[in-house]
Tab-separated table of C-alpha atoms and ligand atoms in Angstrom:
chain	number	residue	atom	x	y	z
A	24	MET	CA	12.185	17.412	-11.701
A	25	SER	CA	11.369	18.628	-15.196
A	26	GLU	CA	9.781	22.134	-15.680
A	27	LYS	CA	6.834	20.742	-17.610
A	28	GLN	CA	3.444	20.657	-15.888
A	29	TRP	CA	1.128	17.622	-16.088
A	30	ASN	CA	-2.620	17.392	-16.034
A	31	VAL	CA	-3.585	14.952	-13.237
A	32	ALA	CA	-6.849	13.218	-12.508
A	33	VAL	CA	-7.467	11.732	-9.038
A	34	VAL	CA	-10.208	9.066	-9.311
A	35	GLY	CA	-11.796	8.435	-5.864
A	36	ALA	CA	-10.529	11.846	-4.594
A	37	THR	CA	-13.123	11.917	-1.736
A	38	GLY	CA	-11.903	8.585	-0.228
A	39	ALA	CA	-9.351	7.798	2.460
A	40	VAL	CA	-6.631	7.144	-0.154
A	41	GLY	CA	-7.731	9.868	-2.571
A	42	LYS	CA	-7.580	12.605	0.096
A	43	GLU	CA	-4.146	11.472	1.142
A	44	MET	CA	-3.131	11.481	-2.567
A	45	LEU	CA	-3.960	15.228	-2.604
A	46	GLU	CA	-1.900	15.829	0.563
A	47	VAL	CA	1.155	13.955	-0.881
A	48	LEU	CA	0.871	15.650	-4.351
A	49	ALA	CA	0.878	19.073	-2.567
A	50	GLU	CA	3.693	18.204	-0.061
A	51	ARG	CA	5.999	16.866	-2.815
A	52	ASP	CA	5.064	19.809	-5.113
A	53	PHE	CA	4.244	17.545	-7.970
A	54	PRO	CA	4.208	19.696	-11.146
A	55	ILE	CA	0.457	19.841	-11.757
A	56	GLY	CA	-1.126	21.846	-14.545
A	57	GLU	CA	-4.880	20.949	-14.247
A	58	LEU	CA	-6.018	18.889	-11.284
A	59	ARG	CA	-9.290	17.005	-11.958
A	60	LEU	CA	-11.059	15.438	-8.997
A	61	LEU	CA	-13.352	12.525	-9.783
A	62	ALA	CA	-15.735	10.453	-7.626
A	63	SER	CA	-19.216	9.055	-7.676
A	64	ALA	CA	-22.367	11.027	-8.470
A	65	ARG	CA	-22.916	11.248	-4.691
A	66	SER	CA	-19.947	13.646	-4.361
A	67	ALA	CA	-20.261	15.624	-7.642
A	68	GLY	CA	-20.403	19.310	-6.782
A	69	ASP	CA	-18.607	18.991	-3.460
A	70	PHE	CA	-15.309	20.773	-3.005
A	71	LEU	CA	-11.907	19.544	-1.771
A	72	GLU	CA	-8.916	21.670	-0.774
A	73	PHE	CA	-5.719	21.539	-2.738
A	74	LYS	CA	-2.865	23.882	-1.808
A	75	GLY	CA	-5.375	26.276	-0.150
A	76	GLU	CA	-7.743	26.371	-3.118
A	77	SER	CA	-11.160	24.741	-3.456
A	78	VAL	CA	-11.414	22.296	-6.344
A	79	VAL	CA	-14.849	20.925	-7.387
A	80	VAL	CA	-15.456	17.161	-7.543
A	81	GLN	CA	-16.891	15.824	-10.802
A	82	GLU	CA	-18.647	12.583	-11.554
A	83	LEU	CA	-16.490	9.901	-13.072
A	84	THR	CA	-17.585	8.949	-16.574
A	85	ASP	CA	-15.962	7.615	-19.760
A	86	ASP	CA	-15.448	11.245	-20.852
A	87	SER	CA	-13.593	12.273	-17.700
A	88	PHE	CA	-10.019	11.924	-19.146
A	89	GLU	CA	-9.789	14.274	-22.071
A	90	GLY	CA	-6.427	16.115	-21.782
A	91	ILE	CA	-5.319	14.154	-18.732
A	92	ASP	CA	-1.613	12.971	-18.644
A	93	ILE	CA	-1.765	10.936	-15.382
A	94	ALA	CA	-4.772	9.304	-13.742
A	95	LEU	CA	-4.377	8.195	-10.126
A	96	PHE	CA	-7.099	5.585	-9.378
A	97	SER	CA	-8.324	4.668	-5.895
A	98	ALA	CA	-12.054	4.203	-6.319
A	99	GLY	CA	-12.344	0.376	-6.029
A	100	GLY	CA	-11.471	-2.430	-8.386
A	101	GLU	CA	-14.688	-2.274	-10.405
A	102	ARG	CA	-14.059	1.411	-11.317
A	103	SER	CA	-10.459	0.577	-12.204
A	104	LYS	CA	-11.522	-2.281	-14.472
A	105	ALA	CA	-14.221	-0.157	-16.118
A	106	TYR	CA	-12.373	3.179	-16.505
A	107	CYS	CA	-8.617	2.560	-16.790
A	108	PRO	CA	-9.024	1.532	-20.456
A	109	ALA	CA	-11.011	4.697	-21.216
A	110	ALA	CA	-8.365	6.849	-19.473
A	111	ALA	CA	-5.556	5.103	-21.365
A	112	ALA	CA	-7.387	5.483	-24.712
A	113	ALA	CA	-7.671	9.235	-23.993
A	114	GLY	CA	-3.842	9.334	-23.628
A	115	ALA	CA	-3.438	9.174	-19.830
A	116	VAL	CA	-1.150	6.803	-18.008
A	117	CYS	CA	-3.061	5.191	-15.118
A	118	ILE	CA	-1.509	4.439	-11.735
A	119	ASP	CA	-3.932	2.103	-10.165
A	120	ASN	CA	-4.333	1.422	-6.408
A	121	SER	CA	-6.849	-1.413	-6.738
A	122	SER	CA	-6.180	-5.088	-7.155
A	123	ALA	CA	-7.764	-5.022	-10.598
A	124	TRP	CA	-4.617	-5.001	-12.811
A	125	ARG	CA	-1.835	-6.074	-10.464
A	126	MET	CA	-1.300	-9.572	-11.787
A	127	ASP	CA	-1.790	-8.749	-15.484
A	128	PRO	CA	1.515	-9.646	-17.179
A	129	GLU	CA	1.427	-6.553	-19.313
A	130	VAL	CA	1.075	-4.312	-16.261
A	131	PRO	CA	4.147	-3.381	-14.179
A	132	LEU	CA	3.646	-3.797	-10.399
A	133	VAL	CA	5.950	-1.281	-8.773
A	134	VAL	CA	7.551	-0.300	-5.502
A	135	PRO	CA	10.074	2.334	-6.638
A	136	GLU	CA	12.798	1.373	-4.134
A	137	VAL	CA	12.559	-2.275	-5.230
A	138	ASN	CA	11.699	-2.461	-8.908
A	139	GLY	CA	11.419	1.138	-10.134
A	140	ASP	CA	12.912	0.111	-13.523
A	141	ASP	CA	9.750	-1.825	-14.305
A	142	ILE	CA	7.964	1.504	-14.810
A	143	ALA	CA	9.567	1.535	-18.275
A	144	ARG	CA	7.091	-1.155	-19.288
A	145	TYR	CA	4.071	1.115	-18.743
A	146	ALA	CA	3.368	1.536	-22.470
A	147	GLY	CA	1.643	-1.874	-23.053
A	148	LYS	CA	-1.624	-1.068	-21.409
A	149	ARG	CA	-0.687	2.449	-20.133
A	150	ILE	CA	-1.494	1.154	-16.634
A	151	ILE	CA	1.027	0.812	-13.725
A	152	ALA	CA	-0.277	-1.077	-10.655
A	153	ASN	CA	0.411	-0.061	-7.052
A	154	PRO	CA	0.779	-3.167	-4.951
A	155	ASN	CA	-1.340	-4.027	-1.918
A	156	CYS	CA	-0.418	-2.020	1.201
A	157	SER	CA	0.862	-5.076	3.133
A	158	THR	CA	2.940	-6.171	0.202
A	159	ILE	CA	4.552	-2.788	-0.255
A	160	GLN	CA	5.969	-2.455	3.223
A	161	MET	CA	7.156	-6.076	3.316
A	162	VAL	CA	9.119	-6.047	0.079
A	163	LEU	CA	11.415	-3.215	1.185
A	164	PRO	CA	13.254	-5.281	3.865
A	165	LEU	CA	12.846	-8.389	1.775
A	166	LYS	CA	14.642	-6.820	-1.245
A	167	ALA	CA	17.466	-5.598	1.036
A	168	LEU	CA	18.098	-9.208	2.169
A	169	HIS	CA	17.334	-10.855	-1.159
A	170	ASP	CA	20.093	-8.829	-2.960
A	171	PHE	CA	22.596	-10.166	-0.444
A	172	SER	CA	21.352	-13.769	-0.240
A	173	ARG	CA	18.443	-15.244	-2.180
A	174	ILE	CA	15.231	-15.566	-0.083
A	175	LYS	CA	13.937	-19.151	-0.024
A	176	ARG	CA	10.786	-18.823	2.117
A	177	VAL	CA	8.790	-16.128	3.895
A	178	VAL	CA	6.185	-16.598	6.629
A	179	VAL	CA	4.248	-13.438	7.457
A	180	SER	CA	1.391	-12.588	9.807
A	181	THR	CA	-0.109	-9.052	9.507
A	182	TYR	CA	-1.757	-6.689	11.979
A	183	GLN	CA	-3.712	-4.424	9.638
A	184	SER	CA	-5.422	-1.150	10.600
A	185	VAL	CA	-8.965	-0.327	9.652
A	186	SER	CA	-8.037	2.575	7.375
A	187	GLY	CA	-7.079	-0.113	4.787
A	188	SER	CA	-10.762	-0.702	4.200
A	189	GLY	CA	-11.624	3.014	3.719
A	190	GLN	CA	-13.424	5.890	5.390
A	191	LYS	CA	-16.469	3.906	6.552
A	192	ALA	CA	-14.253	1.389	8.452
A	193	ILE	CA	-12.385	4.266	10.236
A	194	ASP	CA	-15.799	5.586	11.304
A	195	GLU	CA	-16.930	2.125	12.408
A	196	LEU	CA	-13.972	1.638	14.790
A	197	ARG	CA	-14.400	5.114	16.245
A	198	ILE	CA	-18.131	4.734	16.872
A	199	GLN	CA	-17.906	1.191	18.179
A	200	SER	CA	-15.213	2.137	20.618
A	201	GLY	CA	-17.246	5.046	21.927
A	202	GLU	CA	-20.451	3.016	22.270
A	203	LEU	CA	-18.708	0.149	24.049
A	204	LEU	CA	-16.829	2.396	26.458
A	205	ASN	CA	-20.177	3.976	27.382
A	206	GLY	CA	-21.747	0.562	28.056
A	207	ARG	CA	-23.892	0.525	24.940
A	208	PRO	CA	-24.010	-2.269	22.324
A	209	ALA	CA	-22.013	-1.728	19.168
A	210	ASP	CA	-23.401	-2.297	15.620
A	211	HIS	CA	-21.167	-3.496	12.770
A	212	LYS	CA	-21.711	-2.872	9.053
A	213	VAL	CA	-18.249	-2.877	7.375
A	214	TYR	CA	-16.832	-5.996	9.087
A	215	PRO	CA	-18.700	-9.242	9.786
A	216	HIS	CA	-17.913	-8.878	13.546
A	217	GLN	CA	-17.137	-6.170	16.060
A	218	ILE	CA	-13.583	-4.742	15.390
A	219	ALA	CA	-13.246	-2.538	18.499
A	220	PHE	CA	-11.268	-4.464	21.241
A	221	ASN	CA	-11.117	-7.490	18.891
A	222	CYS	CA	-8.933	-9.067	16.112
A	223	LEU	CA	-10.388	-10.611	12.926
A	224	PRO	CA	-8.236	-13.144	10.992
A	225	HIS	CA	-10.103	-12.124	7.859
A	226	ILE	CA	-9.209	-9.491	5.294
A	227	ASP	CA	-11.023	-9.459	1.903
A	228	SER	CA	-13.017	-12.594	0.944
A	229	PHE	CA	-12.228	-16.266	1.578
A	230	LEU	CA	-11.201	-18.590	-1.269
A	231	ASP	CA	-12.012	-22.334	-1.476
A	232	SER	CA	-8.369	-23.016	-0.384
A	233	GLY	CA	-9.118	-21.491	2.990
A	234	TYR	CA	-6.812	-18.524	2.298
A	235	THR	CA	-8.219	-14.967	1.959
A	236	LYS	CA	-7.720	-12.898	-1.182
A	237	GLU	CA	-5.603	-10.478	0.920
A	238	GLU	CA	-3.231	-13.402	1.751
A	239	MET	CA	-2.974	-14.448	-1.863
A	240	LYS	CA	-2.233	-10.848	-2.886
A	241	MET	CA	0.742	-10.866	-0.504
A	242	ILE	CA	2.020	-14.189	-1.977
A	243	ASN	CA	1.563	-13.465	-5.661
A	244	GLU	CA	2.493	-9.800	-5.601
A	245	THR	CA	5.749	-10.430	-3.593
A	246	ARG	CA	6.832	-13.010	-6.264
A	247	LYS	CA	6.042	-10.641	-9.103
A	248	ILE	CA	7.840	-7.603	-7.551
A	249	LEU	CA	10.937	-9.552	-6.596
A	250	GLY	CA	10.884	-11.288	-9.952
A	251	ASP	CA	11.104	-14.817	-8.438
A	252	ARG	CA	8.230	-17.123	-9.295
A	253	ASN	CA	9.579	-19.864	-7.070
A	254	LEU	CA	9.772	-17.816	-3.937
A	255	ARG	CA	7.837	-19.657	-1.187
A	256	VAL	CA	5.563	-17.318	0.749
A	257	THR	CA	2.720	-17.959	3.193
A	258	ALA	CA	0.593	-15.301	4.906
A	259	THR	CA	-2.058	-14.850	7.578
A	260	THR	CA	-3.716	-11.404	7.387
A	261	VAL	CA	-5.454	-10.044	10.477
A	262	ARG	CA	-7.438	-6.898	11.105
A	263	VAL	CA	-6.725	-5.173	14.391
A	264	PRO	CA	-8.359	-2.202	16.139
A	265	VAL	CA	-5.769	0.352	14.964
A	266	PHE	CA	-6.663	3.413	12.895
A	267	TYR	CA	-3.541	3.974	10.748
A	268	GLY	CA	-0.498	1.757	10.161
A	269	HIS	CA	-0.081	-1.904	9.368
A	270	SER	CA	2.343	-4.075	11.308
A	271	GLU	CA	3.891	-7.354	10.192
A	272	SER	CA	5.690	-10.203	11.770
A	273	VAL	CA	7.957	-11.583	9.104
A	274	ASN	CA	10.086	-14.713	9.152
A	275	VAL	CA	12.618	-14.886	6.312
A	276	GLU	CA	14.743	-17.890	5.348
A	277	THR	CA	17.647	-17.180	3.087
A	278	GLU	CA	20.110	-19.380	1.121
A	279	GLU	CA	23.163	-18.104	3.033
A	280	LYS	CA	23.244	-17.088	6.684
A	281	ILE	CA	22.689	-13.304	7.311
A	282	THR	CA	23.706	-12.198	10.763
A	283	VAL	CA	21.628	-9.728	12.709
A	284	GLU	CA	24.471	-7.223	12.349
A	285	LYS	CA	24.609	-7.683	8.500
A	286	ALA	CA	20.796	-7.390	8.322
A	287	ARG	CA	20.844	-4.086	10.178
A	288	GLU	CA	23.533	-2.801	7.820
A	289	LEU	CA	21.564	-3.844	4.734
A	290	PHE	CA	18.406	-2.240	6.041
A	291	ALA	CA	20.132	0.975	7.054
A	292	ALA	CA	21.595	1.296	3.523
A	293	PHE	CA	18.243	0.661	1.851
A	294	PRO	CA	16.317	3.788	0.667
A	295	ASN	CA	13.227	4.821	2.783
A	296	LEU	CA	13.757	1.986	5.255
A	297	GLU	CA	14.588	2.917	8.864
A	298	VAL	CA	15.895	0.571	11.558
A	299	VAL	CA	14.148	1.150	14.927
A	300	ASP	CA	15.623	-1.599	17.077
A	301	ASP	CA	16.945	-0.714	20.515
A	302	VAL	CA	15.089	-3.088	22.807
A	303	ALA	CA	17.234	-2.059	25.832
A	304	HIS	CA	15.263	1.180	25.628
A	305	ASN	CA	11.948	-0.423	24.540
A	306	CYS	CA	12.452	0.927	21.009
A	307	TYR	CA	10.692	-0.879	18.154
A	308	PRO	CA	8.407	0.164	15.317
A	309	MET	CA	4.783	0.917	16.252
A	310	PRO	CA	1.856	2.073	14.113
A	311	ILE	CA	1.238	5.172	16.224
A	312	ASP	CA	4.740	6.392	15.364
A	313	ALA	CA	4.606	5.369	11.647
A	314	ALA	CA	1.246	7.122	11.028
A	315	GLY	CA	1.669	10.265	8.911
A	316	HIS	CA	5.136	9.305	7.681
A	317	ASP	CA	6.461	7.832	4.421
A	318	MET	CA	9.230	5.598	5.762
A	319	THR	CA	8.983	1.879	6.398
A	320	TYR	CA	10.320	0.886	9.849
A	321	VAL	CA	11.945	-2.428	10.756
A	322	GLY	CA	12.887	-3.668	14.167
A	323	ARG	CA	12.969	-6.757	16.509
A	324	ILE	CA	15.628	-8.069	14.117
A	325	ARG	CA	16.770	-11.462	15.485
A	326	GLU	CA	17.902	-14.850	14.405
A	327	ASP	CA	15.330	-17.624	14.204
A	328	ASP	CA	17.130	-20.456	16.035
A	329	SER	CA	14.631	-22.997	14.847
A	330	ALA	CA	15.885	-22.887	11.235
A	331	ASP	CA	19.373	-22.805	9.539
A	332	ASN	CA	19.404	-19.383	7.919
A	333	ALA	CA	16.426	-17.417	9.107
A	334	LEU	CA	15.608	-14.033	10.610
A	335	ASN	CA	12.532	-12.647	12.452
A	336	LEU	CA	11.521	-9.023	11.654
A	337	TRP	CA	8.753	-6.622	12.666
A	338	VAL	CA	7.833	-4.236	9.951
A	339	VAL	CA	5.566	-1.187	10.212
A	340	ALA	CA	4.389	1.531	7.842
A	341	ASP	CA	1.494	3.931	7.273
A	342	ASN	CA	-0.717	1.929	4.939
A	343	ILE	CA	-2.422	5.016	3.465
A	344	ARG	CA	0.864	6.779	2.807
A	345	LYS	CA	3.652	4.370	1.746
A	346	GLY	CA	1.040	1.610	1.367
A	347	ALA	CA	-0.998	3.637	-1.126
A	348	ALA	CA	-0.761	7.368	-1.810
A	349	THR	CA	3.000	7.997	-1.402
A	350	ASN	CA	3.948	4.934	-3.392
A	351	ALA	CA	1.551	6.012	-6.228
A	352	VAL	CA	2.981	9.584	-6.303
A	353	GLN	CA	6.548	8.188	-6.263
A	354	ILE	CA	5.680	6.190	-9.382
A	355	ALA	CA	4.224	9.293	-10.996
A	356	GLU	CA	7.378	11.272	-10.290
A	357	ILE	CA	9.604	8.661	-11.933
A	358	LEU	CA	7.165	8.339	-14.835
A	359	VAL	CA	7.281	12.030	-15.685
A	360	GLU	CA	11.000	12.409	-15.057
A	361	LYS	CA	12.197	9.432	-17.015
A	362	HIS	CA	9.475	8.094	-19.331
A	363	LEU	CA	6.972	10.711	-20.547
B	415	NAP	P1	-12.989	4.869	0.469
B	415	NAP	O1	-12.517	5.701	1.562
B	415	NAP	O2	-14.250	4.034	0.679
B	415	NAP	O3	-13.172	5.708	-0.850
B	415	NAP	C1	-13.725	5.218	-2.024
B	415	NAP	C2	-13.666	6.279	-3.098
B	415	NAP	O4	-14.114	5.687	-4.347
B	415	NAP	C3	-14.437	7.490	-2.921
B	415	NAP	O5	-13.805	8.606	-3.445
B	415	NAP	C4	-15.696	7.210	-3.636
B	415	NAP	O6	-16.455	8.322	-4.045
B	415	NAP	C5	-15.161	6.455	-4.848
B	415	NAP	N1	-16.172	5.688	-5.558
B	415	NAP	C6	-16.911	4.670	-4.976
B	415	NAP	N2	-17.786	4.248	-5.892
B	415	NAP	C7	-17.648	4.981	-7.014
B	415	NAP	C8	-18.293	5.030	-8.276
B	415	NAP	N3	-19.264	4.215	-8.625
B	415	NAP	N4	-17.834	5.955	-9.211
B	415	NAP	C9	-16.821	6.822	-8.859
B	415	NAP	N5	-16.180	6.826	-7.753
B	415	NAP	C10	-16.585	5.921	-6.808
B	415	NAP	O7	-11.913	3.811	0.071
B	415	NAP	P2	-10.299	3.943	0.027
B	415	NAP	O8	-9.757	3.293	1.228
B	415	NAP	O9	-9.921	5.290	-0.365
B	415	NAP	O10	-9.956	2.868	-1.109
B	415	NAP	C11	-10.196	3.112	-2.446
B	415	NAP	C12	-9.404	2.138	-3.351
B	415	NAP	O11	-8.061	2.102	-3.058
B	415	NAP	C13	-9.819	0.654	-3.311
B	415	NAP	O12	-9.696	0.217	-4.614
B	415	NAP	C14	-8.845	-0.047	-2.480
B	415	NAP	O13	-8.623	-1.367	-2.882
B	415	NAP	C15	-7.624	0.793	-2.823
B	415	NAP	N6	-6.703	0.725	-1.701
B	415	NAP	C16	-5.499	0.273	-2.023
B	415	NAP	C17	-4.609	0.184	-1.040
B	415	NAP	C18	-3.268	-0.452	-1.325
B	415	NAP	O14	-3.091	-1.494	-0.807
B	415	NAP	N7	-2.469	0.114	-2.150
B	415	NAP	C19	-4.868	0.657	0.254
B	415	NAP	C20	-6.137	1.087	0.519
B	415	NAP	C21	-7.011	1.130	-0.491
B	415	NAP	P3	-17.747	8.873	-3.211
B	415	NAP	O15	-17.172	9.640	-2.052
B	415	NAP	O16	-18.441	9.739	-4.206
B	415	NAP	O17	-18.514	7.682	-2.782
B	416	12T	N1	-9.456	-5.386	1.174
B	416	12T	O1	-5.639	-2.863	-2.362
B	416	12T	O2	-9.405	-4.164	3.426
B	416	12T	O3	-6.290	-4.867	-2.666
B	416	12T	O4	-7.442	-3.477	4.102
B	416	12T	C1	-6.184	-3.087	0.259
B	416	12T	C2	-6.656	-3.066	1.524
B	416	12T	C3	-7.901	-4.606	-0.456
B	416	12T	C4	-6.229	-3.839	-2.041
B	416	12T	C5	-8.241	-3.813	3.233
B	416	12T	C6	-8.395	-4.611	0.899
B	416	12T	C7	-6.816	-3.840	-0.684
B	416	12T	C8	-7.776	-3.831	1.867
């Protein structure tokens, strides 16, 4: 890494993703000059810890970005739409975690292990988009296979943890679980139904097509990241009562046959992807093991006998780390090393 230091703003610093962003920046020793923490007026004046020091939270305004080199946004799509242009005009490069800019043709959508070279196209809008958490963990194993034999079709069902919908949802699962175990009725505010001891086939809002926006993000973002407009993808996204870590059942059909042995070899050679697949010893990826880590884990690798050239996979990662904060900081590292 270069010796230069960079002035970094974290927008949404008090949120589930923002706080993890601070952890990851500290752990990876990102070369920070000034660190500016931004959130809503509700949090202005609060303090957050960074490398053992207290840093005050400031209110996000159009004037927040003077002197900032890199702005990491995770404060909701509306804030990203409203403030990324102001940050860019002030000279910052924005790395945005929301869905606001992901499908903009002028904005690169990046998972460094898959399409890190696309970061070079940051200069158009001075915005780089971080994909959706469920997309990020899926495209690692997909890319490993796709480079060996073109993927024709993907069928994915997700098992997504509540931390994907922020701090209030983490609190809702915790409180509901406690109330129900103590024989009391449970309220719900974040989700339209009780999430404790339940599954909701509903993430983000429904479209007229019957799909949810979350499902369409997985479809459209996967095509953009893999650079294949014709890739056929279908998704069902489900919220499960897990705190941290998304799991995915992924069926992948390729042009040529890929044996289980070959798939293991391709996954093992792929950066930041780990094979956990020893069923004789009940070893497979699980969210409780992935939580707190930056790797994506793949297991249950087996042939789909109902199709010509297809594999079934089980893919797990920490949605707040690789699915959000870690991926954004990896992008920032490449940006400062190679492009700024
Ligand atoms: P969260 O825990 O609810 O945190 C929201 C953050 O946004 C807080 O810091 C909050 O500040 C701030 N905020 C809210 N309204 C604001 C306003 N009007 N002005 C300034 N700041 C405001 O949510 P989260 O889980 O961290 O998610 C935040 C964002 O990250 C969302 O855009 C979400 O889509 C995205 N996200 C992306 C992924 C991914 O797939 N890559 C995963 C998870 C989340 P206060 O504390 O002051 O309210
Ligand atoms: N609704 O980044 O609720 O587009 O888990 C990520 C996670 C949107 C996003 C969730 C969401 C995003 C969720």
